[in-house]
XYZ file of C-alpha atoms in Angstrom:
612
model
C 15.840 39.253 -0.613
C 12.189 38.492 -0.066
C 12.519 35.300 -2.142
C 15.586 34.250 -0.112
C 13.807 34.898 3.155
C 10.826 32.857 1.970
C 13.115 29.989 0.985
C 14.846 30.075 4.372
C 11.465 30.099 6.095
C 10.336 27.075 4.055
C 13.449 25.142 5.008
C 13.056 26.154 8.622
C 9.497 24.837 8.623
C 10.691 21.670 6.979
C 13.458 21.287 9.553
C 10.904 21.597 12.334
C 8.784 18.987 10.588
C 11.566 16.445 10.227
C 11.897 15.766 13.939
C 8.655 13.859 13.844
C 7.906 13.343 10.161
C 10.551 10.903 8.952
C 7.960 8.121 8.990
C 4.583 8.880 10.533
C 5.241 12.367 11.920
C 4.667 11.274 15.489
C 6.492 13.062 18.279
C 6.479 13.322 22.035
C 4.246 16.368 22.216
C 0.975 14.446 22.532
C -1.109 16.090 25.222
C -2.090 14.112 28.317
C -5.754 13.053 28.141
C -8.325 14.370 30.571
C -8.251 12.323 33.731
C -4.595 11.447 33.266
C -4.330 10.713 36.951
C -6.007 7.390 36.245
C -3.720 6.567 33.307
C -1.538 3.473 33.728
C 2.044 3.888 34.939
C 4.587 3.021 32.268
C 7.732 3.527 34.345
C 10.078 0.562 34.551
C 11.706 -1.972 32.281
C 9.730 -4.295 30.000
C 11.314 -7.111 27.988
C 10.667 -10.191 25.846
C 14.356 -11.265 26.078
C 14.998 -9.820 22.606
C 13.820 -6.249 23.003
C 13.818 -4.188 26.210
C 11.942 -0.925 26.761
C 13.017 1.132 29.790
C 10.994 4.227 30.729
C 11.043 6.859 33.443
C 8.860 9.886 33.985
C 9.946 13.213 32.489
C 8.415 16.697 32.283
C 6.981 15.906 28.847
C 5.687 12.477 29.896
C 8.194 9.640 29.659
C 11.711 9.214 28.335
C 13.976 6.211 28.120
C 15.549 3.775 25.730
C 14.781 0.701 23.612
C 17.568 -1.878 23.628
C 17.761 -4.531 20.921
C 21.005 -6.480 20.802
C 23.854 -3.986 20.763
C 21.621 -1.162 19.524
C 20.113 1.524 21.741
C 17.305 3.833 20.602
C 16.348 6.894 22.727
C 12.625 7.155 23.480
C 10.273 10.024 24.254
C 6.571 9.438 24.857
C 3.427 10.722 26.490
C 0.154 9.180 27.616
C -3.263 9.792 26.125
C -6.049 7.816 27.702
C -4.740 4.310 28.306
C -2.167 4.403 25.514
C 1.464 5.456 25.483
C 2.330 7.274 22.259
C 5.890 8.091 21.377
C 8.853 7.863 19.078
C 12.260 6.220 19.212
C 15.281 7.735 17.502
C 17.589 5.827 15.147
C 20.438 7.754 13.511
C 18.507 10.989 13.586
C 15.232 9.541 12.299
C 12.096 9.320 14.450
C 9.899 6.209 14.320
C 6.469 6.065 16.006
C 5.252 3.446 18.426
C 2.305 2.871 20.718
C 2.125 0.782 23.860
C -0.727 -0.323 26.075
C -1.314 -2.926 28.739
C -3.192 -6.164 27.969
C -3.499 -8.978 30.525
C -0.737 -7.456 32.621
C 1.721 -7.298 29.731
C 2.857 -4.285 27.745
C 2.029 -4.600 24.021
C 4.362 -2.401 21.968
C 3.436 -1.799 18.329
C 5.611 -0.208 15.653
C 5.963 -0.606 11.905
C 3.048 -3.053 11.704
C 4.590 -5.454 14.245
C 3.821 -6.040 17.917
C 6.059 -7.061 20.796
C 4.558 -8.420 24.030
C 6.793 -7.339 26.909
C 6.880 -8.432 30.560
C 7.721 -5.924 33.265
C 10.817 -6.616 35.316
C 9.934 -7.601 38.887
C 12.700 -7.283 41.455
C 13.199 -9.953 44.106
C 13.252 -8.078 47.424
C 15.229 -10.927 49.059
C 17.916 -10.887 46.384
C 21.165 -9.150 47.304
C 21.473 -7.823 43.793
C 17.793 -7.067 43.307
C 17.984 -8.670 39.844
C 14.614 -8.816 38.078
C 12.845 -11.939 36.925
C 12.532 -10.626 33.384
C 14.909 -7.738 33.290
C 17.315 -6.105 30.914
C 18.913 -3.354 33.088
C 19.124 0.065 31.495
C 22.575 1.334 30.758
C 23.768 4.430 32.554
C 23.025 7.662 30.810
C 25.794 9.003 28.670
C 27.752 11.767 30.459
C 26.628 15.285 29.538
C 26.951 18.890 30.582
C 23.239 19.446 31.265
C 21.364 18.189 34.320
C 17.705 17.195 34.438
C 16.472 20.265 36.337
C 13.074 21.514 35.198
C 14.147 25.155 35.103
C 17.066 26.828 33.374
C 17.353 30.431 34.485
C 14.143 32.193 33.417
C 13.229 29.331 31.098
C 10.902 26.379 31.646
C 12.380 23.070 30.517
C 10.205 21.211 28.046
C 12.681 18.445 27.340
C 16.115 17.432 28.477
C 18.861 15.029 27.441
C 22.450 14.700 28.661
C 23.455 16.675 25.591
C 20.964 19.540 25.653
C 17.642 21.107 26.592
C 14.432 22.394 25.023
C 13.432 25.661 26.724
C 10.396 27.916 26.728
C 9.630 31.373 28.074
C 6.997 34.098 27.787
C 8.390 37.519 26.898
C 7.349 40.955 28.146
C 7.529 44.190 26.228
C 8.528 42.548 22.974
C 6.426 44.252 20.280
C 8.637 43.095 17.413
C 10.310 39.865 16.431
C 13.726 41.508 16.692
C 13.099 42.597 20.286
C 11.796 39.133 21.176
C 14.955 37.471 19.851
C 17.132 40.015 21.674
C 15.332 39.448 24.991
C 15.680 35.697 24.614
C 19.400 35.987 23.894
C 19.795 38.208 26.982
C 18.003 35.608 29.109
C 20.338 32.927 27.791
C 23.307 35.096 28.702
C 22.255 34.908 32.365
C 22.727 31.116 32.486
C 25.481 30.624 29.940
C 29.045 31.672 30.621
C 28.374 34.781 28.533
C 25.781 36.192 26.156
C 25.607 33.914 23.115
C 26.853 35.023 19.730
C 23.957 35.276 17.289
C 24.281 33.859 13.768
C 21.921 33.514 10.811
C 18.406 34.872 11.296
C 15.200 34.077 9.450
C 11.682 35.482 9.519
C 8.243 35.200 7.983
C 8.577 37.405 4.896
C 4.917 38.499 4.992
C 4.053 39.188 8.635
C 7.491 39.516 10.277
C 5.820 37.967 13.339
C 7.576 34.625 13.336
C 11.211 33.759 12.960
C 14.389 32.771 14.675
C 18.159 32.943 14.898
C 20.976 30.485 15.460
C 23.557 31.036 18.208
C 26.766 29.701 19.709
C 28.199 30.104 23.201
C 29.808 28.527 26.235
C 28.212 26.649 29.148
C 30.404 25.472 32.022
C 33.333 25.918 29.696
C 31.853 23.696 26.985
C 30.928 24.838 23.479
C 27.172 24.914 22.880
C 25.029 25.820 19.913
C 21.335 26.197 19.252
C 18.383 27.975 17.678
C 15.911 30.486 19.090
C 12.373 30.316 17.669
C 10.061 33.194 18.507
C 6.683 34.638 17.609
C 4.881 37.874 18.438
C 1.191 38.667 18.155
C -0.995 41.412 19.609
C 1.643 42.612 22.050
C 2.550 39.204 23.431
C 5.543 37.073 22.555
C 7.068 33.725 23.417
C 10.270 31.900 22.570
C 11.328 28.305 22.308
C 15.026 27.484 22.431
C 16.932 24.393 21.392
C 20.355 24.360 23.054
C 22.822 21.499 22.836
C 26.472 20.697 23.308
C 28.490 21.276 20.149
C 29.254 17.527 20.028
C 25.695 16.384 20.866
C 24.534 13.316 18.956
C 21.878 13.444 16.251
C 19.596 11.395 18.516
C 19.934 13.986 21.298
C 19.156 16.866 18.937
C 16.190 15.007 17.440
C 14.822 14.348 20.936
C 15.118 18.057 21.746
C 13.184 19.074 18.642
C 10.584 16.449 19.549
C 9.956 18.269 22.824
C 9.021 21.564 21.156
C 5.498 22.706 22.025
C 2.701 22.168 19.568
C 1.211 25.375 18.179
C -1.764 26.698 20.074
C -4.966 25.587 18.413
C -8.417 24.790 19.684
C -8.748 21.092 18.960
C -11.606 18.664 19.470
C -10.848 14.989 19.888
C -12.581 12.895 17.235
C -13.018 9.274 18.302
C -13.475 6.718 15.543
C -16.766 4.803 15.806
C -15.137 1.377 16.034
C -12.929 2.384 18.962
C -9.712 1.980 16.970
C -8.298 5.354 17.999
C -8.737 9.101 17.897
C -7.405 12.256 16.249
C -7.658 15.891 17.305
C -9.225 18.229 14.743
C -9.570 22.026 14.686
C -12.868 23.584 13.759
C -13.663 23.100 10.080
C -11.381 20.070 9.653
C -13.014 16.673 9.122
C -12.168 13.054 8.438
C -14.390 10.745 6.376
C -12.773 7.603 7.816
C -14.720 5.335 10.130
C -11.655 3.542 11.479
C -8.016 4.347 12.169
C -6.906 0.818 11.349
C -5.926 1.559 7.742
C -4.586 5.103 7.958
C -6.402 8.393 8.420
C -7.277 11.137 5.967
C -8.156 14.648 7.121
C -9.648 17.413 4.960
C -9.190 21.087 5.786
C -11.623 23.926 5.061
C -9.436 25.368 2.259
C -8.392 22.151 0.556
C -5.657 21.203 3.006
C -4.935 17.492 3.365
C -3.368 15.525 6.179
C -2.762 11.855 5.473
C -1.536 9.722 8.339
C 0.024 6.326 7.646
C -1.667 5.495 4.353
C -0.357 2.109 3.233
C -0.648 0.439 -0.133
C 0.713 -2.711 -1.724
C 2.630 -2.210 -4.971
C 3.099 -5.057 -7.448
C 6.315 -5.624 -9.392
C 5.860 -5.081 -13.174
C 7.052 -8.659 -13.780
C 5.211 -10.311 -10.906
C 3.459 -13.657 -11.135
C 0.127 -11.964 -11.886
C 1.581 -10.325 -15.015
C 3.431 -13.473 -16.088
C 0.283 -15.567 -15.671
C -1.671 -13.107 -17.814
C 0.900 -13.390 -20.587
C 0.889 -17.201 -20.386
C -2.916 -17.230 -20.482
C -2.823 -15.106 -23.631
C -0.388 -17.538 -25.326
C -2.728 -20.423 -24.456
C -5.671 -18.462 -25.862
C -3.703 -17.927 -29.090
C -3.075 -21.672 -29.389
C -6.738 -22.438 -28.791
C -7.698 -19.801 -31.341
C -5.468 -21.371 -34.019
C -7.013 -24.783 -33.289
C -10.503 -23.291 -33.542
C -9.630 -21.603 -36.851
C -8.384 -24.889 -38.340
C -11.546 -26.642 -37.250
C -13.704 -23.828 -38.614
C -11.964 -24.063 -41.996
C -12.819 -27.789 -42.106
C -16.440 -26.953 -41.434
C -16.407 -24.367 -44.203
C -15.111 -27.004 -46.644
C -17.846 -29.401 -45.597
C -20.425 -26.631 -45.934
C -19.401 -26.134 -49.555
C -20.281 -29.785 -50.258
C -23.397 -29.664 -48.072
C -25.058 -26.235 -48.282
C -27.746 -27.151 -45.761
C -25.201 -27.881 -43.036
C -25.532 -25.342 -40.137
C -22.305 -23.372 -39.664
C -21.251 -22.224 -36.137
C -19.995 -18.645 -35.543
C -16.437 -17.906 -36.586
C -13.911 -18.000 -33.726
C -12.952 -14.640 -32.185
C -9.238 -13.861 -31.831
C -8.042 -13.187 -28.248
C -7.137 -9.641 -27.232
C -3.441 -9.236 -26.529
C -2.821 -7.716 -23.073
C -1.252 -4.273 -22.999
C 2.501 -4.364 -22.506
C 2.045 -1.878 -19.622
C 0.272 -3.721 -16.777
C -0.798 -0.365 -15.312
C -2.980 0.154 -18.406
C -4.101 -3.477 -18.581
C -5.139 -3.534 -14.907
C -5.982 0.058 -13.919
C -7.109 -0.935 -10.425
C -3.622 -2.154 -9.426
C -0.366 -0.187 -9.257
C 2.695 -1.851 -10.788
C 6.087 -0.267 -10.093
C 9.630 -1.372 -9.462
C 10.579 -1.382 -5.785
C 11.611 2.063 -4.565
C 14.344 2.294 -1.945
C 14.536 6.068 -1.526
C 12.466 9.205 -1.783
C 14.261 9.967 -5.050
C 13.111 6.590 -6.415
C 9.517 7.364 -5.433
C 9.632 10.749 -7.178
C 11.286 9.263 -10.281
C 9.415 5.988 -10.703
C 6.266 5.828 -8.552
C 4.817 9.341 -8.837
C 4.611 9.297 -12.675
C 2.687 6.013 -12.479
C 0.362 7.451 -9.840
C -0.243 10.493 -12.052
C -0.972 8.162 -14.993
C -3.527 6.260 -12.897
C -5.158 9.504 -11.782
C -5.430 10.713 -15.377
C -6.986 7.382 -16.413
C -9.529 7.724 -13.597
C -10.676 11.059 -14.985
C -11.231 12.658 -11.570
C -8.196 14.912 -11.449
C -4.481 14.404 -11.047
C -1.423 15.942 -9.395
C 1.917 16.919 -10.908
C 5.197 17.652 -9.157
C 6.397 21.107 -10.171
C 9.511 21.361 -8.050
C 11.450 19.340 -5.517
C 12.664 21.808 -2.880
C 14.578 19.202 -0.894
C 14.840 15.476 -0.232
C 16.041 14.165 3.115
C 17.015 10.490 3.347
C 15.844 8.751 6.493
C 17.006 5.781 8.479
C 15.364 2.349 8.090
C 13.021 1.177 10.788
C 15.182 -1.321 12.719
C 12.133 -3.488 13.351
C 11.270 -3.929 9.640
C 13.814 -5.810 7.544
C 14.745 -4.137 4.269
C 12.881 -0.917 5.029
C 13.854 2.490 3.631
C 12.541 5.922 4.533
C 12.835 9.527 3.491
C 11.088 12.884 3.393
C 10.445 15.218 0.469
C 9.426 18.883 0.409
C 7.548 19.517 -2.848
C 5.694 22.085 -4.915
C 2.777 20.397 -6.656
C -0.247 21.319 -8.738
C -3.646 19.672 -8.420
C -5.477 19.547 -11.765
C -9.254 19.208 -11.480
C -11.037 19.781 -14.773
C -9.846 23.114 -16.128
C -8.763 24.332 -12.690
C -5.178 24.162 -11.390
C -4.419 24.599 -7.694
C -0.825 25.213 -6.608
C 0.073 23.413 -3.401
C 3.053 22.649 -1.199
C 3.517 19.335 0.551
C 5.797 17.594 3.007
C 5.668 13.853 2.463
C 7.369 11.157 4.494
C 7.491 7.631 3.121
C 8.684 4.232 4.256
C 8.997 1.295 1.872
C 9.654 -2.354 2.624
C 9.603 -5.583 0.578
C 6.729 -8.038 0.969
C 7.566 -10.876 -1.448
C 10.844 -10.580 -3.343
C 10.224 -9.958 -7.027
C 6.456 -9.876 -6.462
C 5.320 -6.991 -4.262
C 6.360 -4.291 -1.799
C 4.610 -1.960 0.608
C 4.656 1.809 0.862
C 3.422 3.756 3.902
C 3.025 7.496 3.552
C 2.324 10.486 5.754
C 1.584 13.776 4.010
C 0.776 17.346 4.930
C -0.290 19.508 1.992
C -1.928 22.895 1.724
C -2.368 25.740 -0.779
C 0.926 27.449 -1.526
C -0.218 30.838 -0.238
C -1.353 29.470 3.155
C 1.092 26.597 3.672
C 3.255 28.474 6.221
C 0.161 29.259 8.307
C -1.384 25.796 7.886
C 1.785 23.855 8.635
C 1.672 24.139 12.478
C -2.006 23.173 12.487
C -1.384 20.163 10.247
C 1.551 19.132 12.446
C -0.649 19.298 15.535
C -3.262 17.134 13.812
C -0.631 14.621 12.751
C 0.853 14.463 16.240
C -2.505 13.902 17.966
C -3.212 10.401 16.634
C -3.712 7.659 19.209
C -4.457 4.018 18.478
C -6.104 1.175 20.347
C -3.961 -1.654 18.991
C -6.319 -4.377 20.219
C -9.137 -2.943 18.095
C -6.810 -2.130 15.190
C -5.541 -5.711 15.068
C -9.101 -7.060 15.186
C -10.280 -4.759 12.373
C -7.286 -5.591 10.197
C -7.776 -9.307 10.844
C -11.463 -9.130 9.882
C -10.653 -7.129 6.779
C -7.925 -9.578 5.810
C -10.254 -12.541 6.231
C -12.949 -10.799 4.179
C -10.501 -10.002 1.377
C -9.174 -13.549 1.357
C -12.753 -14.886 1.162
C -13.575 -12.522 -1.726
C -10.544 -13.696 -3.677
C -11.288 -17.339 -2.850
C -14.884 -16.937 -4.060
C -13.717 -15.164 -7.214
C -11.236 -17.956 -7.846
C -13.966 -20.590 -7.490
C -16.222 -18.645 -9.879
C -13.358 -18.296 -12.349
C -12.591 -22.042 -12.181
C -16.267 -22.956 -12.628
C -16.623 -20.520 -15.553
C -13.585 -22.079 -17.187
C -14.938 -25.586 -16.675
C -18.364 -24.574 -18.002
C -16.702 -23.071 -21.068
C -14.726 -26.242 -21.680
C -17.864 -28.385 -21.249
C -19.790 -26.165 -23.653
C -17.010 -26.373 -26.208
C -16.924 -30.163 -25.837
C -20.704 -30.438 -26.301
C -20.655 -28.165 -29.333
C -17.786 -30.122 -30.843
C -19.559 -33.444 -30.237
C -22.778 -32.094 -31.730
C -20.980 -30.889 -34.857
C -19.202 -34.241 -35.153
C -22.523 -36.080 -34.978
C -24.049 -33.800 -37.606
C -21.082 -34.297 -39.883
C -21.179 -38.073 -39.396
C -24.900 -38.183 -40.162
C -24.429 -36.064 -43.278
C -21.508 -38.210 -44.442
C -23.487 -41.425 -43.839
C -26.490 -40.131 -45.746
C -24.249 -39.109 -48.616
C -22.566 -42.532 -48.619
C -25.853 -44.430 -48.617
C -27.303 -42.242 -51.350
C -24.258 -42.757 -53.562
C -24.300 -46.544 -52.941
C -27.961 -46.827 -53.812
C -27.392 -44.852 -57.001
C -24.472 -47.093 -58.068
C -26.502 -50.211 -57.350
C -29.446 -48.837 -59.298
C -27.307 -48.078 -62.347
C -25.758 -51.579 -62.236
C -29.117 -53.317 -61.802
C -27.508 -56.068 -59.651
C -27.807 -56.972 -55.946
C -25.895 -59.524 -53.914
C -27.798 -62.367 -52.219
C -26.003 -64.249 -49.433
C -26.393 -67.974 -48.669
C -26.076 -67.956 -44.893
C -25.394 -71.732 -44.830
C -22.397 -71.655 -47.189
C -21.344 -67.973 -46.943
C -21.379 -67.653 -50.733
C -23.033 -64.777 -52.584
C -24.684 -64.656 -55.994
C -25.694 -61.647 -58.141
C -29.378 -61.354 -58.948
C -31.502 -58.879 -60.886
C -31.973 -55.838 -58.640
C -35.499 -55.212 -59.853
C -36.583 -58.840 -59.086
C -34.347 -59.426 -56.034
C -37.277 -59.776 -53.618
C -39.024 -62.496 -55.664
C -35.752 -64.354 -56.349
C -34.788 -64.336 -52.638
C -38.257 -65.586 -51.583
C -38.103 -68.352 -54.199
C -34.680 -69.579 -53.047
C -35.858 -69.652 -49.435
C -38.985 -71.619 -50.506
C -36.915 -74.267 -52.289
C -34.675 -74.693 -49.231
C -37.569 -74.817 -46.790
C -35.678 -72.159 -44.708
C -37.086 -68.602 -44.827
C -33.779 -67.146 -43.567
C -31.139 -69.044 -45.571
C -30.913 -66.434 -48.357
C -30.772 -62.695 -47.558
C -30.273 -59.608 -49.700
C -27.094 -57.462 -49.130
C -27.605 -53.869 -50.441
C -24.454 -52.221 -51.806
C -24.497 -49.525 -49.050
C -23.449 -52.233 -46.567
C -20.643 -53.549 -48.724
C -18.838 -50.271 -49.509
């Protein structure tokens, strides 16, 4: 029974996480910044003629809808500083966005893309009041709940046509059971009758946190919901999700998004470059100097919160791998040519022992068939289109890389659950999902058992070449995960971004990376050219040495043959005829012939070396 209760509690925690974790774990519970009275007003409709964002104020901040073509995506958001932070719902999945004003226009950023929107301005002289740049919001879908900010004894944290998120403080509720009973009684005062309670769950260790599902009637309509409650030191509170039995997934997701963040004393950490901020409890730190490339947070007991960590993954048969294989084949051809040439030099060396012999050619090293071993600094993996794909294909490669690095690695011990998500409608070909995992961190001889909730989105970059993976993760030691989870959720939900600074930082980084690769390419080309020039010079030098040795051998042999024969040719330059004379008296004979002809140059000697 204890094991079953623990399992139910884990899935409850995971269910609470999913409302804002399906991509970057944003939700609409971001607290208003100090001095919110001076924050910009985001009410109204904003459009670029392709996408329209319509917002109105709500108890939690702002609510509204994004319209793109025939698709409508419910929105909840709140303001922190000068930035609107929120999520839009698509088929039950929550996707984060930020928006801020720049030059009088609203810049909306989501999924790595930005949309510059113009606010609709109504013509006061127009009979219809039609805006200059306006996509009118559609009427809210009919529902059984109004937008009142109270509901009996409950405060309303969030409201949709299909349901409400409620909150109340409880008196005289020393136990979880009494807290749930009081909350159900309070619901009975506003529903048609006291709700029927269903499955209950509780923290197996402390019995201080838990909940129960319920069904009932409201204005004659079937409703259903969940009561979440906690008790501590004589005080208790309850949060209730109540919705029509036929409420849409988007409505239910919006209600969960309005749940209050757990109480925690947080300090806002602003990144030095002005790219954003994150709220951290005491003892939690981040080593990052910018929020432009994701954020990592470290807890005091080894907890980890990773917000929007992105990486580029290469396909195992991408152009980089194919080029490496082609380069190896070319090296093999060059090696065979060098071996043939070296064998010729060896043969010549046998005839001429004093001939200097160059070093023997070195065979090229064949690249490893696994590019992840050949290039340990790059991850190669087939494109993953689901959380199951990531667990099956990507995680083993990541573990392999970690083992190769020698600084520790993580293994997946158990997959508790996998929840497929909806693609981000603003990123073509995207896929998302969430996994609840039991993992073990191996560091040296130590093994640390952890639990993690990981949300991932993948999208193609260049077909057949590369794809991108963005990940948000909350992980903590297994024994403290239930306690750490609300704190990690609050940290995750507190992120704000200054998109102007983020775009500038990413642009600078991109330019720097491109320059590094361009410089490396130039160095590589020059090194290749220098190598070719060196090879050409060495080849020419060896050819000259061989030619000189061959010529000396030829001349020596010719002189020896001529010496043995004792005859040398003498040429009459006037007639072109030659005569044989005694080799040992050839100088005197040639001088005598020239004296008789009164021409010192008519007769010349032709050594045999010039005739062979």
